[in-house]
CSV table of C-alpha atoms and ligand atoms in Angstrom, one decimal:
chain,number,residue,atom,x,y,z
A,1474,MET,CA,0.0,0.0,0.0
A,1475,ALA,CA,1.3,3.4,-0.9
A,1476,SER,CA,2.3,5.6,2.1
A,1477,PRO,CA,0.5,8.8,2.6
A,1478,ASN,CA,1.9,11.3,0.2
A,1479,LEU,CA,1.6,15.1,0.5
A,1480,SER,CA,1.7,15.5,-3.2
A,1481,MET,CA,-1.6,13.5,-3.5
A,1482,LEU,CA,-3.1,16.4,-1.6
A,1483,ALA,CA,-2.0,19.0,-4.0
A,1484,HIS,CA,-5.5,19.8,-5.0
A,1485,SER,CA,-7.0,19.8,-1.5
A,1486,PRO,CA,-9.1,22.8,-0.7
A,1487,THR,CA,-6.6,25.0,1.1
A,1488,ALA,CA,-6.5,28.7,1.0
A,1489,ARG,CA,-4.2,30.3,-1.6
A,1490,LEU,CA,-1.9,33.2,-0.9
A,1491,ILE,CA,-1.3,34.8,-4.3
A,1492,VAL,CA,1.8,36.9,-4.6
A,1493,ASP,CA,1.9,39.3,-7.5
A,1494,THR,CA,5.6,39.5,-8.3
A,1495,THR,CA,4.9,42.1,-11.0
A,1496,ALA,CA,3.5,44.3,-8.3
A,1497,LEU,CA,6.4,43.5,-6.0
A,1498,VAL,CA,8.9,44.5,-8.7
A,1499,ALA,CA,6.9,47.7,-9.6
A,1500,ASN,CA,7.0,48.7,-5.9
A,1501,TRP,CA,10.8,48.1,-5.8
A,1502,ARG,CA,11.2,50.2,-8.9
A,1503,THR,CA,9.2,53.0,-7.2
A,1504,PHE,CA,11.8,52.9,-4.4
A,1505,VAL,CA,14.7,52.8,-7.0
A,1506,VAL,CA,13.4,56.0,-8.5
A,1507,ALA,CA,12.9,57.6,-5.1
A,1508,SER,CA,16.4,56.4,-3.9
A,1509,GLY,CA,18.0,58.5,-6.6
A,1510,ALA,CA,21.8,57.8,-6.8
A,1511,ALA,CA,21.6,55.5,-3.7
A,1512,GLU,CA,21.5,51.8,-4.3
A,1513,THR,CA,18.1,50.2,-3.4
A,1514,GLY,CA,18.1,47.0,-1.4
A,1515,ALA,CA,15.3,44.9,0.0
A,1516,ALA,CA,14.4,43.7,3.5
A,1517,ILE,CA,13.1,40.2,3.1
A,1518,LYS,CA,13.3,39.1,6.8
A,1519,ALA,CA,10.5,37.1,8.3
A,1520,ASP,CA,10.2,35.0,5.2
A,1521,GLY,CA,9.8,38.0,2.9
A,1522,TYR,CA,7.3,39.6,5.2
A,1523,GLY,CA,5.3,36.4,5.1
A,1524,LEU,CA,5.2,36.1,1.3
A,1525,GLY,CA,8.1,33.7,0.8
A,1526,ALA,CA,11.7,35.0,1.1
A,1527,ARG,CA,13.2,32.9,-1.7
A,1528,ASP,CA,10.6,33.7,-4.3
A,1529,VAL,CA,10.6,37.4,-3.3
A,1530,MET,CA,14.4,37.4,-3.6
A,1531,THR,CA,14.3,35.7,-7.0
A,1532,ALA,CA,11.8,38.2,-8.4
A,1533,LEU,CA,13.6,41.2,-7.0
A,1534,ALA,CA,17.0,39.9,-8.2
A,1535,SER,CA,15.8,39.5,-11.7
A,1536,ALA,CA,14.7,43.2,-11.6
A,1537,GLY,CA,18.2,44.2,-10.5
A,1538,CYS,CA,18.1,44.2,-6.7
A,1539,ARG,CA,21.5,43.3,-5.3
A,1540,GLU,CA,21.4,44.0,-1.6
A,1541,ILE,CA,19.2,41.8,0.6
A,1542,PHE,CA,18.6,42.1,4.3
A,1543,VAL,CA,17.4,39.3,6.7
A,1544,ALA,CA,17.3,39.2,10.5
A,1545,HIS,CA,18.7,35.7,11.2
A,1546,TRP,CA,21.4,33.4,9.9
A,1547,ALA,CA,18.8,30.6,9.6
A,1548,GLU,CA,17.0,32.9,7.1
A,1549,VAL,CA,20.2,33.0,5.0
A,1550,ALA,CA,20.3,29.2,5.0
A,1551,ALA,CA,16.7,29.0,3.9
A,1552,LEU,CA,17.3,31.2,0.9
A,1553,GLY,CA,19.4,28.5,-0.8
A,1554,PRO,CA,21.7,29.4,-3.6
A,1555,LEU,CA,21.8,33.2,-4.2
A,1556,PRO,CA,21.2,34.6,-7.7
A,1557,ALA,CA,24.4,35.9,-9.3
A,1558,GLY,CA,25.5,39.2,-7.9
A,1559,VAL,CA,23.1,39.2,-4.9
A,1560,ARG,CA,24.6,39.9,-1.5
A,1561,VAL,CA,22.9,39.3,1.9
A,1562,ALA,CA,23.4,41.0,5.2
A,1563,VAL,CA,22.1,39.7,8.6
A,1564,LEU,CA,20.6,42.5,10.7
A,1565,HIS,CA,21.0,40.8,14.0
A,1566,GLY,CA,24.7,40.6,13.6
A,1567,VAL,CA,26.3,37.4,14.8
A,1568,ALA,CA,26.5,35.6,18.1
A,1569,PRO,CA,29.8,33.9,18.9
A,1570,ALA,CA,28.2,30.5,18.7
A,1571,GLU,CA,26.9,31.3,15.2
A,1572,ILE,CA,30.3,32.3,13.7
A,1573,PRO,CA,31.3,28.8,12.5
A,1574,ALA,CA,28.0,28.5,10.6
A,1575,ALA,CA,28.2,32.1,9.4
A,1576,LEU,CA,31.5,31.5,7.8
A,1577,THR,CA,29.9,28.8,5.6
A,1578,LEU,CA,27.0,31.0,4.5
A,1579,PRO,CA,27.0,33.6,1.7
A,1580,ALA,CA,26.2,36.6,3.9
A,1581,ARG,CA,27.8,39.2,6.1
A,1582,PRO,CA,26.7,40.2,9.6
A,1583,VAL,CA,25.5,43.7,10.5
A,1584,LEU,CA,27.5,43.9,13.7
A,1585,ALA,CA,25.5,45.5,16.5
A,1586,THR,CA,27.5,45.2,19.8
A,1587,ALA,CA,31.1,45.7,20.9
A,1588,ALA,CA,31.2,41.9,21.7
A,1589,GLN,CA,30.1,41.1,18.2
A,1590,VAL,CA,32.7,43.3,16.7
A,1591,ALA,CA,35.4,41.7,18.9
A,1592,ALA,CA,34.3,38.2,18.0
A,1593,TRP,CA,34.1,38.9,14.2
A,1594,LYS,CA,37.3,40.9,13.8
A,1595,PRO,CA,39.6,37.8,13.9
A,1596,THR,CA,37.7,36.2,11.0
A,1597,GLY,CA,39.0,39.0,8.7
A,1598,ARG,CA,35.7,38.7,6.8
A,1599,PRO,CA,33.6,41.6,5.5
A,1600,CYS,CA,30.8,43.0,7.7
A,1601,ASP,CA,28.5,45.9,8.1
A,1602,VAL,CA,28.0,47.8,11.4
A,1603,MET,CA,24.8,49.2,12.9
A,1604,VAL,CA,25.0,52.3,15.0
A,1605,ASP,CA,22.2,53.4,17.2
A,1606,THR,CA,21.4,57.1,16.6
A,1607,GLY,CA,18.5,57.5,19.0
A,1608,MET,CA,16.1,54.6,18.6
A,1609,ASN,CA,17.8,52.8,21.5
A,1610,ARG,CA,17.2,49.4,19.9
A,1611,LEU,CA,20.0,47.4,18.2
A,1612,GLY,CA,23.4,48.9,17.5
A,1613,LEU,CA,26.6,50.4,18.8
A,1614,SER,CA,26.4,53.7,20.5
A,1615,PRO,CA,28.1,56.6,18.5
A,1616,ALA,CA,30.8,56.7,21.3
A,1617,GLU,CA,31.6,53.0,20.8
A,1618,ALA,CA,31.7,53.4,17.1
A,1619,LEU,CA,34.1,56.3,17.4
A,1620,SER,CA,36.3,54.7,20.0
A,1621,GLY,CA,38.6,52.9,17.6
A,1622,LEU,CA,36.6,49.7,18.0
A,1623,LEU,CA,36.0,49.4,14.3
A,1624,ASP,CA,39.7,49.7,13.4
A,1625,GLY,CA,40.8,46.5,11.6
A,1626,LEU,CA,37.3,45.5,10.5
A,1627,ASP,CA,36.6,44.9,6.8
A,1628,LEU,CA,33.7,47.3,6.9
A,1629,ASP,CA,31.3,47.3,4.0
A,1630,THR,CA,28.4,49.5,5.0
A,1631,LEU,CA,27.7,51.6,8.1
A,1632,HIS,CA,24.0,51.6,9.0
A,1633,SER,CA,21.6,53.3,11.3
A,1634,HIS,CA,17.8,52.8,11.6
A,1635,LEU,CA,15.1,55.4,12.0
A,1636,ALA,CA,12.5,55.1,14.8
A,1637,CYS,CA,9.7,57.5,13.7
A,1638,THR,CA,9.3,57.5,9.9
A,1639,GLU,CA,5.6,56.9,10.2
A,1640,THR,CA,5.4,60.4,11.6
A,1641,PRO,CA,7.5,62.5,9.1
A,1642,THR,CA,7.4,65.6,11.3
A,1643,HIS,CA,8.6,63.8,14.4
A,1644,PRO,CA,11.7,65.6,15.7
A,1645,LEU,CA,13.6,62.4,16.2
A,1646,ASN,CA,13.9,61.9,12.4
A,1647,ALA,CA,15.9,65.1,12.0
A,1648,ALA,CA,17.9,64.3,15.2
A,1649,GLN,CA,18.8,60.9,13.9
A,1650,LEU,CA,19.8,62.3,10.5
A,1651,ALA,CA,22.0,64.9,12.1
A,1652,SER,CA,23.7,62.2,14.3
A,1653,PHE,CA,24.2,59.8,11.4
A,1654,THR,CA,25.5,62.6,9.1
A,1655,ALA,CA,28.1,63.6,11.8
A,1656,LEU,CA,29.1,59.9,12.2
A,1657,SER,CA,29.5,59.4,8.5
A,1658,ALA,CA,32.0,62.3,8.4
A,1659,ARG,CA,34.1,60.6,11.1
A,1660,ILE,CA,33.9,56.9,10.3
A,1661,THR,CA,35.2,56.0,6.9
A,1662,ALA,CA,33.1,53.3,5.2
A,1663,PRO,CA,32.6,52.5,1.5
A,1664,ARG,CA,28.9,53.1,2.0
A,1665,TYR,CA,26.3,54.4,4.5
A,1666,ALA,CA,22.6,53.5,4.9
A,1667,LEU,CA,19.9,55.0,7.0
A,1668,ALA,CA,16.5,54.7,5.3
A,1669,ASN,CA,13.8,52.0,5.5
A,1670,SER,CA,10.7,52.5,3.4
A,1671,GLY,CA,9.5,55.3,5.5
A,1672,GLY,CA,13.0,56.9,5.5
A,1673,VAL,CA,13.0,57.0,1.7
A,1674,CYS,CA,9.8,58.9,1.9
A,1675,LEU,CA,11.5,61.6,4.1
A,1676,GLY,CA,13.5,62.8,1.2
A,1677,PRO,CA,16.9,63.0,-0.4
A,1678,ASP,CA,18.9,63.8,2.8
A,1679,TYR,CA,18.0,60.4,4.2
A,1680,LEU,CA,19.2,58.3,1.3
A,1681,PHE,CA,23.0,58.1,1.7
A,1682,GLY,CA,24.5,55.3,-0.5
A,1683,LEU,CA,22.0,52.5,0.1
A,1684,THR,CA,18.3,52.2,1.1
A,1685,ARG,CA,16.7,49.3,2.9
A,1686,PRO,CA,12.9,49.3,2.0
A,1687,GLY,CA,10.8,46.5,3.3
A,1688,ILE,CA,7.1,47.1,3.9
A,1689,GLY,CA,6.6,49.3,0.9
A,1690,LEU,CA,7.8,46.6,-1.5
A,1691,TYR,CA,4.9,44.4,-0.3
A,1692,GLY,CA,2.4,47.2,-0.8
A,1693,GLY,CA,2.3,48.5,2.8
A,1694,GLY,CA,2.5,52.0,4.0
A,1695,GLU,CA,2.8,55.2,2.0
A,1696,GLY,CA,4.7,55.3,-1.3
A,1697,PRO,CA,7.6,57.8,-1.6
A,1698,GLY,CA,6.7,61.1,-3.1
A,1699,GLY,CA,3.0,60.3,-3.0
A,1700,VAL,CA,3.4,57.5,-5.6
A,1701,ALA,CA,0.8,54.8,-4.9
A,1702,LEU,CA,2.2,51.4,-4.1
A,1703,VAL,CA,0.6,48.3,-5.7
A,1704,PRO,CA,-1.0,45.6,-3.6
A,1705,VAL,CA,1.1,42.4,-3.7
A,1706,ALA,CA,-0.7,39.8,-1.6
A,1707,SER,CA,-4.2,38.5,-2.1
A,1708,ILE,CA,-6.1,35.6,-0.6
A,1709,SER,CA,-8.4,33.2,-2.2
A,1710,ALA,CA,-10.3,30.6,0.0
A,1711,PRO,CA,-12.2,27.5,-1.1
A,1712,ILE,CA,-15.8,27.2,-0.1
A,1713,LEU,CA,-16.4,24.0,1.9
A,1714,GLN,CA,-20.1,24.4,2.3
A,1715,VAL,CA,-23.0,26.6,1.3
A,1716,ARG,CA,-26.1,26.7,3.6
A,1717,ASP,CA,-29.4,28.6,3.7
A,1718,VAL,CA,-30.1,30.2,7.1
A,1719,PRO,CA,-33.6,31.5,7.9
A,1720,ALA,CA,-34.2,35.0,9.2
A,1721,GLY,CA,-33.6,35.1,12.9
A,1722,ALA,CA,-31.0,32.3,13.0
A,1723,SER,CA,-27.4,33.0,14.1
A,1724,VAL,CA,-24.0,32.1,12.5
A,1725,GLY,CA,-20.8,31.1,14.2
A,1726,TYR,CA,-19.2,31.2,17.6
A,1727,ALA,CA,-21.0,33.2,20.2
A,1728,ALA,CA,-23.9,33.7,17.7
A,1729,THR,CA,-22.6,37.3,17.0
A,1730,PHE,CA,-24.4,37.4,13.6
A,1731,THR,CA,-28.2,37.1,13.3
A,1732,ALA,CA,-29.7,36.9,9.9
A,1733,ARG,CA,-32.2,39.6,9.2
A,1734,ARG,CA,-33.3,38.0,6.0
A,1735,PRO,CA,-33.2,34.5,4.6
A,1736,THR,CA,-29.4,34.3,4.1
A,1737,ARG,CA,-27.2,32.1,2.0
A,1738,VAL,CA,-23.9,31.5,3.9
A,1739,ALA,CA,-20.6,30.3,2.4
A,1740,VAL,CA,-18.2,28.6,4.8
A,1741,ALA,CA,-14.6,29.0,3.6
A,1742,ALA,CA,-11.3,27.4,4.6
A,1743,LEU,CA,-9.5,30.3,6.1
A,1744,GLY,CA,-9.1,31.5,9.7
A,1745,TYR,CA,-7.0,33.3,12.2
A,1746,ALA,CA,-4.6,30.3,12.2
A,1747,ASP,CA,-3.8,31.5,8.7
A,1748,GLY,CA,-3.2,35.0,10.0
A,1749,TYR,CA,-6.5,36.3,8.8
A,1750,PRO,CA,-7.2,38.5,11.7
A,1751,ARG,CA,-10.0,37.7,14.1
A,1752,GLY,CA,-10.5,41.4,14.5
A,1753,ALA,CA,-11.9,41.4,11.0
A,1754,SER,CA,-14.9,39.5,12.4
A,1755,GLY,CA,-18.1,41.1,11.0
A,1756,ARG,CA,-16.0,43.7,9.1
A,1757,GLY,CA,-14.1,42.0,6.3
A,1758,HIS,CA,-15.5,41.0,3.0
A,1759,GLY,CA,-14.9,38.7,0.1
A,1760,SER,CA,-16.0,38.8,-3.5
A,1761,ILE,CA,-17.3,36.2,-5.9
A,1762,GLY,CA,-17.4,37.2,-9.6
A,1763,GLY,CA,-17.1,40.8,-8.6
A,1764,ILE,CA,-20.0,40.6,-6.2
A,1765,THR,CA,-19.1,41.8,-2.7
A,1766,CYS,CA,-19.9,39.3,0.1
A,1767,PRO,CA,-19.8,40.6,3.6
A,1768,LEU,CA,-17.9,38.5,6.2
A,1769,ILE,CA,-20.5,37.6,8.9
A,1770,GLY,CA,-19.9,36.3,12.4
A,1771,ARG,CA,-16.6,35.5,14.0
A,1772,VAL,CA,-13.5,34.5,12.2
A,1773,SER,CA,-12.7,31.0,13.6
A,1774,MET,CA,-9.3,29.3,13.7
A,1775,ASP,CA,-9.8,27.5,10.4
A,1776,LEU,CA,-13.1,28.8,9.0
A,1777,VAL,CA,-14.8,32.1,8.1
A,1778,THR,CA,-18.3,32.7,6.9
A,1779,PHE,CA,-19.6,35.0,4.2
A,1780,ASP,CA,-23.1,36.3,3.3
A,1781,VAL,CA,-23.3,35.1,-0.3
A,1782,THR,CA,-27.1,35.8,-0.7
A,1783,ASP,CA,-26.3,38.3,-3.5
A,1784,ALA,CA,-24.1,35.8,-5.3
A,1785,PRO,CA,-26.7,33.0,-5.6
A,1786,ASP,CA,-24.7,30.8,-8.0
A,1787,CYS,CA,-22.0,30.3,-5.5
A,1788,ALA,CA,-21.5,26.6,-4.7
A,1789,GLU,CA,-19.4,24.2,-2.7
A,1790,GLY,CA,-16.0,23.9,-4.3
A,1791,ASP,CA,-16.0,27.5,-5.6
A,1792,TRP,CA,-13.5,30.0,-4.4
A,1793,ILE,CA,-14.0,33.4,-2.8
A,1794,GLU,CA,-11.5,36.2,-3.1
A,1795,VAL,CA,-11.0,37.4,0.4
A,1796,ASP,CA,-10.2,41.1,0.7
A,1797,PHE,CA,-6.7,41.6,2.1
A,1798,HIS,CA,-6.3,45.4,1.5
A,1799,LEU,CA,-3.7,46.1,4.1
A,1800,ALA,CA,-4.7,49.5,5.2
A,1801,SER,CA,-8.4,48.7,5.7
A,1802,ILE,CA,-7.8,45.3,7.3
A,1803,ALA,CA,-5.3,46.9,9.6
A,1804,ALA,CA,-7.9,49.5,10.6
A,1805,ALA,CA,-10.6,46.9,11.0
A,1806,SER,CA,-8.5,44.6,13.1
A,1807,GLY,CA,-6.3,46.9,15.1
A,1808,ARG,CA,-3.1,45.2,13.8
A,1809,THR,CA,-0.4,46.9,11.8
A,1810,GLU,CA,0.2,46.2,8.1
A,1811,TYR,CA,3.5,44.6,9.2
A,1812,GLU,CA,1.8,42.2,11.5
A,1813,LEU,CA,-0.8,41.3,8.9
A,1814,LEU,CA,1.9,40.3,6.4
A,1815,THR,CA,4.3,38.6,8.7
A,1816,GLY,CA,1.4,36.8,10.4
A,1817,LEU,CA,0.4,35.0,7.2
A,1818,GLY,CA,0.5,31.4,8.2
A,1819,ALA,CA,2.2,28.3,6.9
A,1820,ARG,CA,-0.9,26.5,5.5
A,1821,TYR,CA,-1.4,28.5,2.4
A,1822,ALA,CA,-0.6,27.3,-1.1
A,1823,ARG,CA,1.6,30.2,-1.9
A,1824,MET,CA,1.3,31.0,-5.6
A,1825,TYR,CA,3.5,33.5,-7.6
A,1826,ARG,CA,2.5,35.1,-10.8
B,2114,PLP,C1,12.9,45.8,9.0
B,2114,PLP,C2,14.0,46.8,8.7
B,2114,PLP,C3,14.0,47.6,7.5
B,2114,PLP,C4,12.8,47.6,6.6
B,2114,PLP,O1,11.8,48.4,7.2
B,2114,PLP,P1,10.4,48.8,6.6
B,2114,PLP,O2,9.8,49.7,7.6
B,2114,PLP,O3,9.7,47.5,6.4
B,2114,PLP,O4,10.7,49.4,5.3
B,2114,PLP,C5,15.1,48.4,7.3
B,2114,PLP,N1,16.1,48.4,8.1
B,2114,PLP,C6,16.2,47.7,9.3
B,2114,PLP,C7,17.4,47.8,10.1
B,2114,PLP,C8,15.1,46.9,9.6
B,2114,PLP,O5,15.1,46.2,10.7
């Protein structure tokens, strides 16, 4: 008897996460234009913000992206062979115990503490350095960076990271820029980098030699210079059952939805275990053949219910396009666009087009 084989389940009704790589590349090009003379990299940590790091890298590399950022060394290993010319930097730097593995992987650390610098220096290998200019998160203090600690490192890029780009007028933006500009005059590096997606939007002073956009590539947040970013991720869920519910009956956990009219309900295979937020209960929507179908009742772990009364042809086995417009789902669910993307679960069939 044949052993159970996952490939035999390839056509199982499981939700699809559709990644529009044309949109991804279009967004990257928007950041290339806004980055001017600076090189434009891409943050693909957290599995490419939930969309699949390797496929995101492949699409961006074929568009010309050469500088990739991840958080962990395990994320480097998961990328597999790198496309020609692509370089990877690891934002968490390197722990002493990781150095043997790091030396076998095609990436350089972004060293963030004095201990990391001391541990990496004897390898003689290239590295980046992160300096903290006021966020008080990861990085050397400016005093440490100026202390001579970096002497003898094969320094590729000196980085800092902005805390408040979502509020362009926040005074910390200008303060961090001033601090990093002063450091760049005193620490010689082939290249300097300060801007994430929001930093690129702050204007030319923030660009230096390299930019590190993340969320914007995936269609989140504001586009630089008011250019609209294109949605990249969409969700399609298979309908497992269609049922007719009489007026006055309720649907789902805690009976939060009560039908006011005879209602046709589609039960679809998608839930909060897939990262579709429970906070979208009673607020999200789907569409079938262009007809909007409100999400009704609670989002369960593995199931969600839609009012398909206005799409009467909808049947078991059909698919419903589930709205995943980041800004509106974020507003409805109280989660950020970053959380929505990175929370996309492991059960999807991820499809790239
Ligand atoms: C995550 C990250 C980025 C990308 O930030 P976005 O806001 O997603 O553009 C850039 N730089 C560093 C250091 C990061 O940690």
